[in-house]
XYZ file of C-alpha atoms in Angstrom:
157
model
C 65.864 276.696 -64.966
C 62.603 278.250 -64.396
C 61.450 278.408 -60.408
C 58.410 276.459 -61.017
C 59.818 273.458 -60.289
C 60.320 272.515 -57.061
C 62.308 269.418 -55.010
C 59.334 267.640 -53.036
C 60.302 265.670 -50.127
C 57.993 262.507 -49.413
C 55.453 262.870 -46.347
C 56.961 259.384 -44.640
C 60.840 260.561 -44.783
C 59.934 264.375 -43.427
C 60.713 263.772 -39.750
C 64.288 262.634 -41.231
C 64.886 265.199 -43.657
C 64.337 267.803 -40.389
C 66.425 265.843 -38.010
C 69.015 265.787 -40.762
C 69.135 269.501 -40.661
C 71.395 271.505 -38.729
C 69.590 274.285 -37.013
C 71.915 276.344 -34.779
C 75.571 275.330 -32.619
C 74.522 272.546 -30.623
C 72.699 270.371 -32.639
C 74.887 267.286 -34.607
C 73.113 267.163 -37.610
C 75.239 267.382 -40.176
C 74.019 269.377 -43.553
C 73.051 273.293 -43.497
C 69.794 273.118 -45.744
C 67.574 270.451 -47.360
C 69.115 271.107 -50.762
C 71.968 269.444 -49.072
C 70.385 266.825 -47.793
C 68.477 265.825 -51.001
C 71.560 266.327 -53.014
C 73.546 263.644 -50.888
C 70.316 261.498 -50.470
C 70.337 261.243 -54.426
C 73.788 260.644 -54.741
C 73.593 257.923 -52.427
C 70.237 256.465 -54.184
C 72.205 256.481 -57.332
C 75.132 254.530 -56.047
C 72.742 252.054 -55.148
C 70.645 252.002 -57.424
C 67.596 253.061 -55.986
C 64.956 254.834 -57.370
C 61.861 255.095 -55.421
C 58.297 257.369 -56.332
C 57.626 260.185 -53.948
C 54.358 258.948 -54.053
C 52.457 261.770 -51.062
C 54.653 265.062 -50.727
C 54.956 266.896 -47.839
C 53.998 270.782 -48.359
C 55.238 271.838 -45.325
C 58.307 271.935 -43.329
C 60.235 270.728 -45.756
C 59.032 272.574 -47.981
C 59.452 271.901 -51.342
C 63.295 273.243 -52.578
C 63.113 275.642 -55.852
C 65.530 274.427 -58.422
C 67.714 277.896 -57.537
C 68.638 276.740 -54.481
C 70.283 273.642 -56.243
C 71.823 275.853 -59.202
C 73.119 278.317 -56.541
C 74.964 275.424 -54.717
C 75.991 273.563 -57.516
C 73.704 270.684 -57.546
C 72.492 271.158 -60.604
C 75.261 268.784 -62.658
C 74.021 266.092 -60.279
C 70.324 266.596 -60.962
C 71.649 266.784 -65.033
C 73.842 263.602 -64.674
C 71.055 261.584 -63.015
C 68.184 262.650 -65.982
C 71.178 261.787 -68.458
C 71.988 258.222 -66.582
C 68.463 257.303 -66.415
C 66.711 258.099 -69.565
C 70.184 257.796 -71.988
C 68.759 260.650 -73.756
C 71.065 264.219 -74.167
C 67.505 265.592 -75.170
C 66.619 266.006 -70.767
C 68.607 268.207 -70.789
C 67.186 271.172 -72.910
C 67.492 274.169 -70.727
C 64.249 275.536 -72.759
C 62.248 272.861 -72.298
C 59.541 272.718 -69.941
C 58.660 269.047 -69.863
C 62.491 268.029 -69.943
C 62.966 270.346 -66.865
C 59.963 268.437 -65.029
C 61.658 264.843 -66.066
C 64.381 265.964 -64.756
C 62.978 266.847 -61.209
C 61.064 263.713 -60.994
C 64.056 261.690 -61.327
C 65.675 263.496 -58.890
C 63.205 263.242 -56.650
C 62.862 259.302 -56.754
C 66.377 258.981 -56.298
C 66.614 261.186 -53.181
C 63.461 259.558 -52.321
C 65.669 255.965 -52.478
C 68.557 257.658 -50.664
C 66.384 258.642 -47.971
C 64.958 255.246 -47.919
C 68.432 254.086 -47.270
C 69.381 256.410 -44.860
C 66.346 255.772 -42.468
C 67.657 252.236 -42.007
C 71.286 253.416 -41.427
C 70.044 255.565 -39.007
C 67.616 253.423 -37.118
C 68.651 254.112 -33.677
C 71.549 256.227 -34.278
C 72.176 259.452 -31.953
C 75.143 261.137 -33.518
C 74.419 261.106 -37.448
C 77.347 262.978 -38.597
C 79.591 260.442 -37.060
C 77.428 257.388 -38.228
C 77.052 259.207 -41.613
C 81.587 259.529 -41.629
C 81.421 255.437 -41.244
C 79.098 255.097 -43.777
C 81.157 257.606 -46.598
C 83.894 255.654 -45.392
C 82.475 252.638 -46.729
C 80.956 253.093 -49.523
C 84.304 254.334 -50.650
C 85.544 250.925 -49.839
C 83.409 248.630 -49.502
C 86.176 245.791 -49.633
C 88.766 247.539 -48.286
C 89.210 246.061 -44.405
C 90.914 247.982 -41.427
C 94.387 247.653 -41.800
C 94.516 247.524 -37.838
C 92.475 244.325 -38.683
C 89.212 246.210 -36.730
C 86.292 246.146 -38.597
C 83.776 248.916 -37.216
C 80.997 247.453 -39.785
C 79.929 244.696 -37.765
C 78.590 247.140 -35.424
C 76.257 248.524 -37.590
């Protein structure tokens, strides 16, 4: 993948994206770089289905993410499956086409654009995210599965 694509982050979720970053020992946010945080923003639009247009991008810190950064960490199946999911169509993902590449971005985008969207209501008001973000993994990997202690931490959320 060529580097002139690039991962925009939306102008309205930037102040989460940075507070979602973990910059140095004492801080609790919980994912090294914004390629993580995009990548599990995405996943998390995708389980719930929601897409959402970046509409204005932010072109400062965050910057934009090159599409190496993604490749390098392995993200780059997820950006793949997502382009495949959403347009049904194994032409997206022609490594030598331009316009396929840029498809592909943009659906990446909207769907860590939705994820983000989700998390800034999980997180309204939250101090410790990675502990909030453990409760919320914890769920979505089973959703009807109750406490077996019959304690059911959801309701405080």
């Amino acid at each position: 993948m060529a580097m002139l694509n690039r991962v925009r982050v939306a102008k309205d979720k930037a102040d989460l994206v940075r507070s979602l970053l973990r910059q140095g020992e004492m801080t609790t946010a919980p994912f090294p770089t914004y390629a993580d945080i995009l990548a599990f923003a995405a996943a998390l639009g995708a389980k719930r289905q929601r897409r959402s247009p970046i509409g204005t991008a932010i072109s400062r810190e965050p910057t934009p993410v090159a599409l190496d950064i993604f490749i390098s960490r392995g993200y780059d199946r997820l950006i793949q499956l997502l382009a495949i999911i959403s347009t049904e169509d194994a032409k997206i993902l022609s490594p030598s086409n331009a316009e396929a590449e840029a498809q592909r971005v943009a659906i990446f985008e909207e769907y860590a654009n939705g994820g983000l969207e989700i998390l800034q209501g999980e997180l309204r008001g939250v101090i410790d995210y990675t502990e909030h973000l453990l409760l919320l993994l914890t769920f979505e990997a089973n959703p009807d599965q109750p406490d077996p202690d019959g304690f059911d931490l959801r309701r405080f959320l």
